[in-house]
CSV table of C-alpha atoms in Angstrom, one decimal:
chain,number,residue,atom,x,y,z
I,20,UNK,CA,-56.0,-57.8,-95.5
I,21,UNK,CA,-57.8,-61.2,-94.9
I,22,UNK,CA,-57.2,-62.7,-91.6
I,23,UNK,CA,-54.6,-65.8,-92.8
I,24,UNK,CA,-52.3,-62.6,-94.6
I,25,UNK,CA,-52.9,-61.0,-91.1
I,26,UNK,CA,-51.5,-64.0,-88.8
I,27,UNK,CA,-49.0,-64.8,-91.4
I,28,UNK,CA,-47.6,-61.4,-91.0
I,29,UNK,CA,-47.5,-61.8,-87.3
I,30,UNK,CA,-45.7,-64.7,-87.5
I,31,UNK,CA,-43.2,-62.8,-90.1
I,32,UNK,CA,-42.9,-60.2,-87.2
I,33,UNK,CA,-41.8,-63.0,-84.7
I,34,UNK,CA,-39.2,-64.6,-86.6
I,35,UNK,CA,-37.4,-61.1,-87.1
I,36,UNK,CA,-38.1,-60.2,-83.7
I,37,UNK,CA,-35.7,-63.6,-83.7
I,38,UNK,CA,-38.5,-66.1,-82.3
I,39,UNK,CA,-38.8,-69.0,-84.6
I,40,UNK,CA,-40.6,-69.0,-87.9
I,41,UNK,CA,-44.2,-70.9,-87.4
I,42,UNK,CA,-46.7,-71.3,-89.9
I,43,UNK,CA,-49.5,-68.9,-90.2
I,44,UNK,CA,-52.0,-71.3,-88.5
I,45,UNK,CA,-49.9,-72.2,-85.4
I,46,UNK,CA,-50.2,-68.1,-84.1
I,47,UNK,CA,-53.7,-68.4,-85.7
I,48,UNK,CA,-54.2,-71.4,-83.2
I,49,UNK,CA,-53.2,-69.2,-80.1
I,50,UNK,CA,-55.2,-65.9,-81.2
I,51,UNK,CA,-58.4,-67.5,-81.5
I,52,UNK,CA,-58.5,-70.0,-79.0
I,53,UNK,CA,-57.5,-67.2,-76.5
I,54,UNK,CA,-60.0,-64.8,-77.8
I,55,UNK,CA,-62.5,-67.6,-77.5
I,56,UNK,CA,-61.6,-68.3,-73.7
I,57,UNK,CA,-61.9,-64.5,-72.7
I,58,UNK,CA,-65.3,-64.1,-74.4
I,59,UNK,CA,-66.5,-67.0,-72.9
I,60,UNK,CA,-65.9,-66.1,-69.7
I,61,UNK,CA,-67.4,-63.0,-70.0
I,62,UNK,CA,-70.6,-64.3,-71.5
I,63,UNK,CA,-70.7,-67.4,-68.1
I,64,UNK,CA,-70.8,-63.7,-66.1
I,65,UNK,CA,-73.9,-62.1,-67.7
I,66,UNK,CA,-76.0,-63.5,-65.3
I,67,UNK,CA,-74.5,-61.8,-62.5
I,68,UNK,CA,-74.8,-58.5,-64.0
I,69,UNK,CA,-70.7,-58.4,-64.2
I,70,UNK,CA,-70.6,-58.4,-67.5
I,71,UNK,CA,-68.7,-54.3,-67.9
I,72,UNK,CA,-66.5,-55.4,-64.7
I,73,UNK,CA,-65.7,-58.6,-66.8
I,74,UNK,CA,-64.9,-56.8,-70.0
I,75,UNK,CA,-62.0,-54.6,-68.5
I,76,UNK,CA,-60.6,-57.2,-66.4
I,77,UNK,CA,-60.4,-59.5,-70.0
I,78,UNK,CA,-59.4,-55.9,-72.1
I,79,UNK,CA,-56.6,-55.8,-68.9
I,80,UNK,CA,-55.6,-59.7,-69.4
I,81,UNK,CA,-55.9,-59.5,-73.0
I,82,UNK,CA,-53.5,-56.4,-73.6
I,83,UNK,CA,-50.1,-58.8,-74.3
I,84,UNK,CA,-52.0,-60.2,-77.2
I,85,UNK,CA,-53.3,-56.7,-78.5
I,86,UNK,CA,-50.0,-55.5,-78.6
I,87,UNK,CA,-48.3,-58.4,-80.3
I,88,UNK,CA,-51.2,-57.9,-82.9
I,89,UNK,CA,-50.0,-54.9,-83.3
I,90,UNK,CA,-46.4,-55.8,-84.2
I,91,UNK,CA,-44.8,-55.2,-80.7
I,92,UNK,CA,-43.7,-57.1,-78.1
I,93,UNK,CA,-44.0,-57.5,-74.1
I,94,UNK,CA,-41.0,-59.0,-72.6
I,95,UNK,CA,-42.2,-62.3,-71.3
I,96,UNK,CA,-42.9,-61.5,-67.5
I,97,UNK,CA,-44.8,-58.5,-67.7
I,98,UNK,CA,-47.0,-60.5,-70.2
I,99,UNK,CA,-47.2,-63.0,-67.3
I,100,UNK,CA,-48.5,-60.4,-64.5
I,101,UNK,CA,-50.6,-58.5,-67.1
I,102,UNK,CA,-52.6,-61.3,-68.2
I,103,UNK,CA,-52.8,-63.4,-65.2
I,104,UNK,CA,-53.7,-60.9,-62.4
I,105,UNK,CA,-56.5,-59.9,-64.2
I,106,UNK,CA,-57.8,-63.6,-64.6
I,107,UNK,CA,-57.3,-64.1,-60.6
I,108,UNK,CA,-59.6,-60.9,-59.9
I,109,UNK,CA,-61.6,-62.5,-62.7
I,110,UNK,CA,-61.9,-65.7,-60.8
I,111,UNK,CA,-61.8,-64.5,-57.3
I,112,UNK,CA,-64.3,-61.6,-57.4
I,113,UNK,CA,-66.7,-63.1,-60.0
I,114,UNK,CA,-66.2,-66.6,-59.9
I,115,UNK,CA,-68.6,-69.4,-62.3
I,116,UNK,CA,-67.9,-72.9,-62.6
I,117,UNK,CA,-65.5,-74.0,-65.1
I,118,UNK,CA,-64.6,-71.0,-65.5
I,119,UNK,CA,-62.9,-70.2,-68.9
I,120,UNK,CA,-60.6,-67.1,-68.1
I,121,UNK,CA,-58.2,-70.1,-66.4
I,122,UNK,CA,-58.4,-71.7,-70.2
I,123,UNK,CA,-56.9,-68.1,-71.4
I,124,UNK,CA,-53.8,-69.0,-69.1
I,125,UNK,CA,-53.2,-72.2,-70.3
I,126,UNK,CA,-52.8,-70.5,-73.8
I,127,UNK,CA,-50.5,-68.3,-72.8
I,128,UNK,CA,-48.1,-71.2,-71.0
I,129,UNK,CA,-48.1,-73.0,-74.5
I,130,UNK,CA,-47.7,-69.0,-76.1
I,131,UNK,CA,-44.6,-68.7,-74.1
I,132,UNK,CA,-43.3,-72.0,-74.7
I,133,UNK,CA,-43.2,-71.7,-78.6
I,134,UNK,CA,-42.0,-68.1,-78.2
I,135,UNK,CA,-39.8,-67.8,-75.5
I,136,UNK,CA,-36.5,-69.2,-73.9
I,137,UNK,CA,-36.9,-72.5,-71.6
I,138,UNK,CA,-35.3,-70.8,-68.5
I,139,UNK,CA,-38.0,-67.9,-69.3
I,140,UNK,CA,-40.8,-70.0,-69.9
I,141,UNK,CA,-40.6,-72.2,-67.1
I,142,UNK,CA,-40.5,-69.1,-64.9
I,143,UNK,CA,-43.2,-67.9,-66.1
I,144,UNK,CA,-45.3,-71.4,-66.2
I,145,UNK,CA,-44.4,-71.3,-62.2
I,146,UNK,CA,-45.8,-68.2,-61.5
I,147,UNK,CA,-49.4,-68.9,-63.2
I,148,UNK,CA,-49.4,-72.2,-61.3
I,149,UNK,CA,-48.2,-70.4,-58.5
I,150,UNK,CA,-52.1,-68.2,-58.9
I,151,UNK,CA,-53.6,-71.4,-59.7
I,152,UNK,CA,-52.4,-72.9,-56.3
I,153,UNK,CA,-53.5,-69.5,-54.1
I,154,UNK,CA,-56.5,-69.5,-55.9
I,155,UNK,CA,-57.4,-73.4,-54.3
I,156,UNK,CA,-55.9,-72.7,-51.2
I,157,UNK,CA,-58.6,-69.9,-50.8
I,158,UNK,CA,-61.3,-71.7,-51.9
I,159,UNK,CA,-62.0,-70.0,-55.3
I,160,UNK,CA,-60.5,-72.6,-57.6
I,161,UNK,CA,-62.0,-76.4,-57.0
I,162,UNK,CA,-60.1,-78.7,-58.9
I,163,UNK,CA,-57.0,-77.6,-59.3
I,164,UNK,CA,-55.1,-80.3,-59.8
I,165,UNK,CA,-56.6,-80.5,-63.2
I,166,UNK,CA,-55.6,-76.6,-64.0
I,167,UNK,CA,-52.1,-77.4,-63.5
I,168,UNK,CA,-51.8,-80.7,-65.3
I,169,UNK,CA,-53.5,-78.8,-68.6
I,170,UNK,CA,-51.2,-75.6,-67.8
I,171,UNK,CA,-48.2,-77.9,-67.7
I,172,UNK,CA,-49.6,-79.7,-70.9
I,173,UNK,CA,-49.7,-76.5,-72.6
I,174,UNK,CA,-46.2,-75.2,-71.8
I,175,UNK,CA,-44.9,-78.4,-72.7
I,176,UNK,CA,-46.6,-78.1,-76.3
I,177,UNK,CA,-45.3,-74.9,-76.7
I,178,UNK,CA,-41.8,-76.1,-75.6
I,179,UNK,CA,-42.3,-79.0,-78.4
I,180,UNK,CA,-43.3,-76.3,-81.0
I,181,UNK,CA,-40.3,-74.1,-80.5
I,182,UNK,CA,-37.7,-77.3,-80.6
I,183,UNK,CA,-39.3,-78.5,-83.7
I,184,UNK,CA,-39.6,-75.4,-85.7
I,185,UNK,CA,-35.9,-74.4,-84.8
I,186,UNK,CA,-34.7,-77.3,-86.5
I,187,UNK,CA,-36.9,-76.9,-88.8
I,188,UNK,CA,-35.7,-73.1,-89.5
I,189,UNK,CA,-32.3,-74.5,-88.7
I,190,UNK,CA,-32.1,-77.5,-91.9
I,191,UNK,CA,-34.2,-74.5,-94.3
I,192,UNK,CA,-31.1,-72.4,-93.9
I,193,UNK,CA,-28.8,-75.4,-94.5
I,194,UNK,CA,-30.9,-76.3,-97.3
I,195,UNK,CA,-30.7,-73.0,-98.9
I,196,UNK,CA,-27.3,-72.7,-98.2
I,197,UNK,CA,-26.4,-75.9,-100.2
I,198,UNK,CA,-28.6,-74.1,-102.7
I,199,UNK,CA,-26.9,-71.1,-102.9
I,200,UNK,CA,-23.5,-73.5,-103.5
I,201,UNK,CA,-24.6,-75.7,-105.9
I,202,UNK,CA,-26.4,-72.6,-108.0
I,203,UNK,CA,-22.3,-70.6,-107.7
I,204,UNK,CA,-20.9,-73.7,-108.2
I,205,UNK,CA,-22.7,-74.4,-111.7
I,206,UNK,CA,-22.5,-70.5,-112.8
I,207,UNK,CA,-18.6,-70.8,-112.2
I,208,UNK,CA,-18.8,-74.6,-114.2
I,209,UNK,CA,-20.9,-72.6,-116.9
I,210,UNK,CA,-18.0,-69.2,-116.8
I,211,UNK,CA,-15.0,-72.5,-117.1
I,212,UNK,CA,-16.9,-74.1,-120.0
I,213,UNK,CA,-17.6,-70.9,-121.8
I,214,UNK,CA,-13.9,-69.6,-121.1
I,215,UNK,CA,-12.8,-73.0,-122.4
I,216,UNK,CA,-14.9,-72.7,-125.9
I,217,UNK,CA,-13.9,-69.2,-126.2
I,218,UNK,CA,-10.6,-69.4,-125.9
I,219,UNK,CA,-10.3,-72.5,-128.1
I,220,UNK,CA,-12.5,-71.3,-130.9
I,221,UNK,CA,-10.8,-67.9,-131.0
I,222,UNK,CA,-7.1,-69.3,-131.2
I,223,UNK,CA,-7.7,-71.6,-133.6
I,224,UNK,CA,-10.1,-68.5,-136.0
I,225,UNK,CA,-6.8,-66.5,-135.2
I,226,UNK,CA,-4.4,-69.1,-136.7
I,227,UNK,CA,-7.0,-69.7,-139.8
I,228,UNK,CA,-6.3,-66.0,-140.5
I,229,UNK,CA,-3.2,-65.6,-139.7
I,230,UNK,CA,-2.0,-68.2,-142.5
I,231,UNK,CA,-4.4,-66.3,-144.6
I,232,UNK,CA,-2.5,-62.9,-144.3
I,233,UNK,CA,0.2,-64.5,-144.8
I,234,UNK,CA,-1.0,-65.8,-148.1
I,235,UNK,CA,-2.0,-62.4,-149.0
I,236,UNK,CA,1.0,-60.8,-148.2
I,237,UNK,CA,3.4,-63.6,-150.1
I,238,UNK,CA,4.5,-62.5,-153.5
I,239,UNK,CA,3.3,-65.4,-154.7
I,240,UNK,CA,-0.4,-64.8,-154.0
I,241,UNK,CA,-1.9,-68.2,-153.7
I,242,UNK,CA,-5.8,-66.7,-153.4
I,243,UNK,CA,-6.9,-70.5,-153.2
I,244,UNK,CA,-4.9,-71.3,-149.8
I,245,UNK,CA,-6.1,-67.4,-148.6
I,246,UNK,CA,-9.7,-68.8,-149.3
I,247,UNK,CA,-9.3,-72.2,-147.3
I,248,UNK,CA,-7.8,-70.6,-144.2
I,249,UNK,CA,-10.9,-67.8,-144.3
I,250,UNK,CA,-12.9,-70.4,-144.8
I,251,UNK,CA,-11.8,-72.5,-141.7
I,252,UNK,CA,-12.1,-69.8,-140.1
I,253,UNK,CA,-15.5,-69.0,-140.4
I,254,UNK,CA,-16.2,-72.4,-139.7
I,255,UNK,CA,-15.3,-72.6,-136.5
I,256,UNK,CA,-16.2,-69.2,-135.4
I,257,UNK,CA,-19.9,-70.6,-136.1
I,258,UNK,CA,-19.1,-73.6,-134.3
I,259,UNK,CA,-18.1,-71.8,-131.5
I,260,UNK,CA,-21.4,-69.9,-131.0
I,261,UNK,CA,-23.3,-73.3,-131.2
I,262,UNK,CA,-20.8,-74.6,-128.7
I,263,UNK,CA,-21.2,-71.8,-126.6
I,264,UNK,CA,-25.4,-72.0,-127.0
I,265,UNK,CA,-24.8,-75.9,-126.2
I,266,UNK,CA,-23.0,-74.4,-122.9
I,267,UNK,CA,-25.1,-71.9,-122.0
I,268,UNK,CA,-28.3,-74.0,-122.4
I,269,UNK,CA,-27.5,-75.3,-118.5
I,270,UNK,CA,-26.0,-78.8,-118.8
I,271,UNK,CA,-26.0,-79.1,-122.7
I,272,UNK,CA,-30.1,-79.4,-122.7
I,273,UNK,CA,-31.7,-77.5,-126.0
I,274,UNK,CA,-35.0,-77.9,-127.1
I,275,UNK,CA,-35.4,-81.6,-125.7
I,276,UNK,CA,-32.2,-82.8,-127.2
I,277,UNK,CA,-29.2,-83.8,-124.8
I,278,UNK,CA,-26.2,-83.1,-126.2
I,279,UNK,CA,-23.1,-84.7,-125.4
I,280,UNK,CA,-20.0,-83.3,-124.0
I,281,UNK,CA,-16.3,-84.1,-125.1
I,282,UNK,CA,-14.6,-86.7,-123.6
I,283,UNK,CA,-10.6,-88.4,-124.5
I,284,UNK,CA,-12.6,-89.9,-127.2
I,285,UNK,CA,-12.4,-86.4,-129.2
I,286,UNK,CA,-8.5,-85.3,-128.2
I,287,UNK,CA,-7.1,-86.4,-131.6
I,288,UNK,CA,-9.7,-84.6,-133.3
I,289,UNK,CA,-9.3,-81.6,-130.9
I,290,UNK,CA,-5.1,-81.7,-131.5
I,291,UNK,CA,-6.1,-82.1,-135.5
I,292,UNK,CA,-8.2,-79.2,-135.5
I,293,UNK,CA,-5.2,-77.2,-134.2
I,294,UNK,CA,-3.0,-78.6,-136.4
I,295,UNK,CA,-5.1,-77.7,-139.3
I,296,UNK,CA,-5.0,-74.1,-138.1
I,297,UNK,CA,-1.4,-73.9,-138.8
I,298,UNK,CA,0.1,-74.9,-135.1
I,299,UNK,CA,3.2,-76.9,-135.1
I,300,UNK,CA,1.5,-79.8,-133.2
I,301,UNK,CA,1.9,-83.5,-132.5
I,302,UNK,CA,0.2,-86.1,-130.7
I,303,UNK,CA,1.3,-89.6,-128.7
I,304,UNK,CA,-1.6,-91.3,-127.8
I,305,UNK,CA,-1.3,-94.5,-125.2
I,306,UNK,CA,-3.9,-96.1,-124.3
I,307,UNK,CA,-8.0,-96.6,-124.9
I,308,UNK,CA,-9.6,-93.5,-124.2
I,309,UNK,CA,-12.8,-95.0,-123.9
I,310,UNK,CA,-11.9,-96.1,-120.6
I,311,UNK,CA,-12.2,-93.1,-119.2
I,312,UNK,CA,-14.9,-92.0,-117.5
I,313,UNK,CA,-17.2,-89.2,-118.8
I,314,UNK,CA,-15.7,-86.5,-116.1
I,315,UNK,CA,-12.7,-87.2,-116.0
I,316,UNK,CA,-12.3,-87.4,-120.4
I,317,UNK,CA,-14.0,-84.2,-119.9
I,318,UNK,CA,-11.4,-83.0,-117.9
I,319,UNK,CA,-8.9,-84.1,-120.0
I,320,UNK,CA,-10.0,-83.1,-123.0
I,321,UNK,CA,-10.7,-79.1,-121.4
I,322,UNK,CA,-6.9,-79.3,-120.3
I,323,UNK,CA,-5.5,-80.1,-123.7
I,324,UNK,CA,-7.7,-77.7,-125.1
I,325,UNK,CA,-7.0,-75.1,-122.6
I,326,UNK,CA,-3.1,-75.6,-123.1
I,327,UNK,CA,-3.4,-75.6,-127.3
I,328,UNK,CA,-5.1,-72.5,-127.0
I,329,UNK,CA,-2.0,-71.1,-124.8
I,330,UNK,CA,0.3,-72.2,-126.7
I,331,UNK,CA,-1.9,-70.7,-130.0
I,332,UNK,CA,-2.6,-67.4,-128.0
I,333,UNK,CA,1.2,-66.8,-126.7
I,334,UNK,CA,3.8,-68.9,-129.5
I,335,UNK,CA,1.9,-69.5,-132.8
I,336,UNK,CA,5.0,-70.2,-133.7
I,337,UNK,CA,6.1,-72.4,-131.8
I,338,UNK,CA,6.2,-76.7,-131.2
I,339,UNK,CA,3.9,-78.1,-129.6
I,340,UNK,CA,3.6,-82.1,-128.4
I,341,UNK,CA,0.5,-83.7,-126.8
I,342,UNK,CA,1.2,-86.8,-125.1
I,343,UNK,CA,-2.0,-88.7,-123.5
I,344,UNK,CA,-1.4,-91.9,-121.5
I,345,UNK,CA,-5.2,-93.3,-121.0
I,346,UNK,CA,-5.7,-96.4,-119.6
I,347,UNK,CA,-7.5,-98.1,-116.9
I,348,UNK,CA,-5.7,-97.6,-113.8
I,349,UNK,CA,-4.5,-94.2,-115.0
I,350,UNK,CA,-4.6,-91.2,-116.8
I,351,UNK,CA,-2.0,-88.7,-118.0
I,352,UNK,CA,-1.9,-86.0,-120.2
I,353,UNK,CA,1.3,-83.8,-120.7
I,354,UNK,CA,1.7,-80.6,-122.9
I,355,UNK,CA,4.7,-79.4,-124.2
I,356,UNK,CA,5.7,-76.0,-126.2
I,357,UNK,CA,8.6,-74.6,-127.2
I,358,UNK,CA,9.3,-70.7,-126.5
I,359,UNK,CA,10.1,-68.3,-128.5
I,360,UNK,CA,9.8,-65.8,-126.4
I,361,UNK,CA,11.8,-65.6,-122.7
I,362,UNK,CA,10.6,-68.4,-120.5
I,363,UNK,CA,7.8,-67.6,-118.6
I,364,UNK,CA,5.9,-65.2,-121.0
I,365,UNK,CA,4.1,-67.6,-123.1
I,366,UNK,CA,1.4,-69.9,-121.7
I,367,UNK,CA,1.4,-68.3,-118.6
I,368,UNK,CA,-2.6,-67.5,-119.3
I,369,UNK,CA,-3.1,-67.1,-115.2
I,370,UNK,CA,-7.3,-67.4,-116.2
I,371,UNK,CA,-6.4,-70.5,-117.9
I,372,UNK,CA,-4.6,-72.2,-115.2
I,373,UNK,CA,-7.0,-71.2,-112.8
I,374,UNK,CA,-9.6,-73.0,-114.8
I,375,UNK,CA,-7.0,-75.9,-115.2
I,376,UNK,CA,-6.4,-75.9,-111.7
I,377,UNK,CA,-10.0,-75.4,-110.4
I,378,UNK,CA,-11.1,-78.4,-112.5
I,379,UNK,CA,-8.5,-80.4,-110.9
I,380,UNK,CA,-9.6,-79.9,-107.6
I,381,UNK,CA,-13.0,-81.0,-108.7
I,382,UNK,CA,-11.7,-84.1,-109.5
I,383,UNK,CA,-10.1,-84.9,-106.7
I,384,UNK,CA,-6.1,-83.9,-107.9
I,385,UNK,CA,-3.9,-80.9,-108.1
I,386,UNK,CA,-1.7,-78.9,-110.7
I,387,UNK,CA,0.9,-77.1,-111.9
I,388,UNK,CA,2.2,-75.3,-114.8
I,389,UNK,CA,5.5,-73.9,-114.9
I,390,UNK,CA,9.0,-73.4,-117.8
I,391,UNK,CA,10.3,-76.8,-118.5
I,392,UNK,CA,13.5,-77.2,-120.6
I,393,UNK,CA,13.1,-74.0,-122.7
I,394,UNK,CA,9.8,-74.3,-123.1
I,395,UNK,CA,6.8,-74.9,-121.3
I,396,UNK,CA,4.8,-78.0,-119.7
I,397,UNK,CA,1.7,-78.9,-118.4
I,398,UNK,CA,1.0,-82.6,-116.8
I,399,UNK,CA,-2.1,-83.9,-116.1
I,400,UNK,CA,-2.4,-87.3,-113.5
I,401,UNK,CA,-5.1,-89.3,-112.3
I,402,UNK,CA,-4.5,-91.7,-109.6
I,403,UNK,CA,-5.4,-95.5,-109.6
I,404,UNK,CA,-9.1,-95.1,-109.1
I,405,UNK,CA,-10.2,-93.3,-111.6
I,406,UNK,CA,-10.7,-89.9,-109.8
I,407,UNK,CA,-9.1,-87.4,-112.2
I,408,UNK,CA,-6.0,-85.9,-110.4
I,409,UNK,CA,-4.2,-82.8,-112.3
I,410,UNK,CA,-0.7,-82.5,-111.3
I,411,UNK,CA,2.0,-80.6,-113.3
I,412,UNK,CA,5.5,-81.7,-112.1
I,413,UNK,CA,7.1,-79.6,-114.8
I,414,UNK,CA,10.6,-79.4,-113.1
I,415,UNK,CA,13.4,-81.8,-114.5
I,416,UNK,CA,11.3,-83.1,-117.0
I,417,UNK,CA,12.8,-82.7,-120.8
I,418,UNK,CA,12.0,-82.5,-124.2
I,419,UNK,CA,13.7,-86.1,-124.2
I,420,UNK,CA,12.2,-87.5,-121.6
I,421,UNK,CA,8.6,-87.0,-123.0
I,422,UNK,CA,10.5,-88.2,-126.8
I,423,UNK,CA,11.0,-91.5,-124.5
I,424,UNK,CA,7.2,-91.9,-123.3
I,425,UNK,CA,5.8,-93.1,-126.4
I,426,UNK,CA,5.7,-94.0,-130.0
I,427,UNK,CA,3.4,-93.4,-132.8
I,428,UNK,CA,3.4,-89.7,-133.3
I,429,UNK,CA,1.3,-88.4,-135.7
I,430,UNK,CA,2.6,-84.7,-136.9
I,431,UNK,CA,0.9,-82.7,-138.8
I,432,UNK,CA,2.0,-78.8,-140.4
């Protein structure tokens, strides 16, 4: 193990020990710059034949850091008494000028202010500046006003360390955490989009071959109309893969190319497509749909879509009316279908709404689905500013009253 893989994985230990997270060269910093200071001093004693006393008083002062090498951990005041009552016998019994064993301290003050709590630290900064001051007041320490301004120094560069790397540690974990959000929250767009395609294609293959059974089964065999429907059928089904490829390619990018997404530009064709497939299905459209905004038309269109392929899934046989009120203050899309089944059974895909629902919420609205006068409704509002809102206020709203909303239909078979 090289000796930056062997810090780093000291520094690994601290943070889950719960100390903050430093880089590899901050501990790297500490490590050699205290081993430096301890063999310094013992080389400044060779001359007065100290030099084996010297060595176990530094092995004694140097036994916190041995065992934090060694993945364990002192609490923070006997790592204060170990290492500095050493350094005083050190000083007292074999003292040298300038000596460098103090220098080993100074170390540690920083060590325990990057590691350690302020209440702790502080404690334990006062009680090495406590041996500084009995060491001058005996006579074996000259100048030691200087000794306690750098052991002050170093705490307090410690101290700056720890505050810096917590909020450091603190807006990593934030950042991850939006991350983690944004990565769920585009899976679950990916799960609505492919949900959306499936569900679509699949209704509209099943209607294809359900006109073409029918053909088979009439008396009069009309093998041409059979053919058609099979036909259509297949066409869409391979449509369906390429728009669920397009999907799947994470934000419609393949090979380079960006493909566009549907937007209330492609709602007629969408509603045609159905009606082609054999659904009973009309269309009032109000409005300039390219007004709307990319997101929201997307929403828009994925709601008609979604409510077609209800309606396709749970009443083939029933009528169906799409009205779609675009325009530049608003936006409202309402889907009707009659039951033929009791109310409540058909349309009531709870997936679908879900995905309805879910995308309304992106956009800033809300929604509903519910039985409206014998059938079943689904409204879709924006308010004035453009943010899509999806309500569904299906209660007392009638077959008439949506008759009364518009002009123009286009029906189709």
């Amino acid at each position: 193990m090289t000796a930056r893989a062997l810090i780093a994985t000291l520094a690994d230990r601290w943070a889950r020990q719960g100390y903050p997270q430093f880089v590899w060269w901050i501990p790297a910093v500490m490590y050699v710059s205290s081993t430096f200071a301890f063999v310094a001093a013992i080389v400044q004693r060779t001359g007065q034949d100290a030099v084996l006393p010297a060595w176990g008083l530094v092995a004694v002062a140097s036994l916190p850091w041995l065992v934090d090498a060694l993945g364990g951990r002192l609490p923070w005041l006997p790592t204060v008494v170990i290492a500095t009552a050493p350094v005083g016998a050190l000083t007292v019994l074999y003292p040298v000028d300038y000596d460098f064993a103090l220098f080993a301290l100074v170390m540690l003050a920083g060590h325990l202010g990057s590691l350690e709590r302020f209440v702790d630290s502080a404690i334990g900064v006062a009680l090495m500046a406590a041996t500084f001051v009995g060491l001058s007041v005996t006579g074996h320490l000259p100048g030691v006003g200087f000794w306690l301004t750098t052991l002050v120094i170093g705490w307090d560069i410690g101290f700056i360390m720890r505050f810096q790397q917590l909020r450091i540690d603190e807006q990593e974990r934030a950042a991850s955490d939006r991350q983690s959000r944004a990565v769920l929250a585009e899976r679950q767009r990916i799960a609505r989009e492919v949900h959306d395609v499936i569900a679509h294609s699949l209704s509209v293959t099943l209607l294809h071959l359900s006109a073409a059974r029918r053909s088979l089964e009439d008396e009069d065999v009309d093998l041409g109309e059979a053919t058609d429907a099979l036909r259509d059928a297949e066409s869409t089904g391979r449509q369906a893969m390429a728009d669920i490829r397009q999907t799947v390619g994470l934000l419609g990018v393949v090979a380079g190319e960006v493909h566009a997404t549907p937007d209330a530009r492609d709602i007629p064709a969408l509603v045609q497509q159905f009606a082609d497939a054999g659904l009973r299905v009309t269309l009032d459209l109000t409005g300039d749909p390219a007004l709307v905004t990319p997101s929201v038309g997307l929403g828009l269109y994925r709601i008609v879509q979604e409510s077609l392929a209800n309606v396709a899934k749970h009443a083939p046989d029933a009528s169906a009316r799409v009205v779609v009120d675009v325009r530049r203050t608003r936006q409202r899309v309402r889907v009707w279908n009659s039951l033929a089944a009791p109310a409540g059974s058909a349309g009531a895909d709870c997936a679908g709404i879900r995905g309805m629902e879910e995308r309304a919420r992106q956009l800033g609205g809300t929604l509903t689905a519910g039985p409206a006068d014998q059938g079943w409704l689904v409204d879709l509002q924006t308010p004035a500013n453009l943010r899509c809102r999806l309500g569904f206020p299906a209660k007392g709203l009638t077959m008439r009253s949506l008759q009364s909303l518009g002009s123009g239909v286009t029906e189709s078979r």
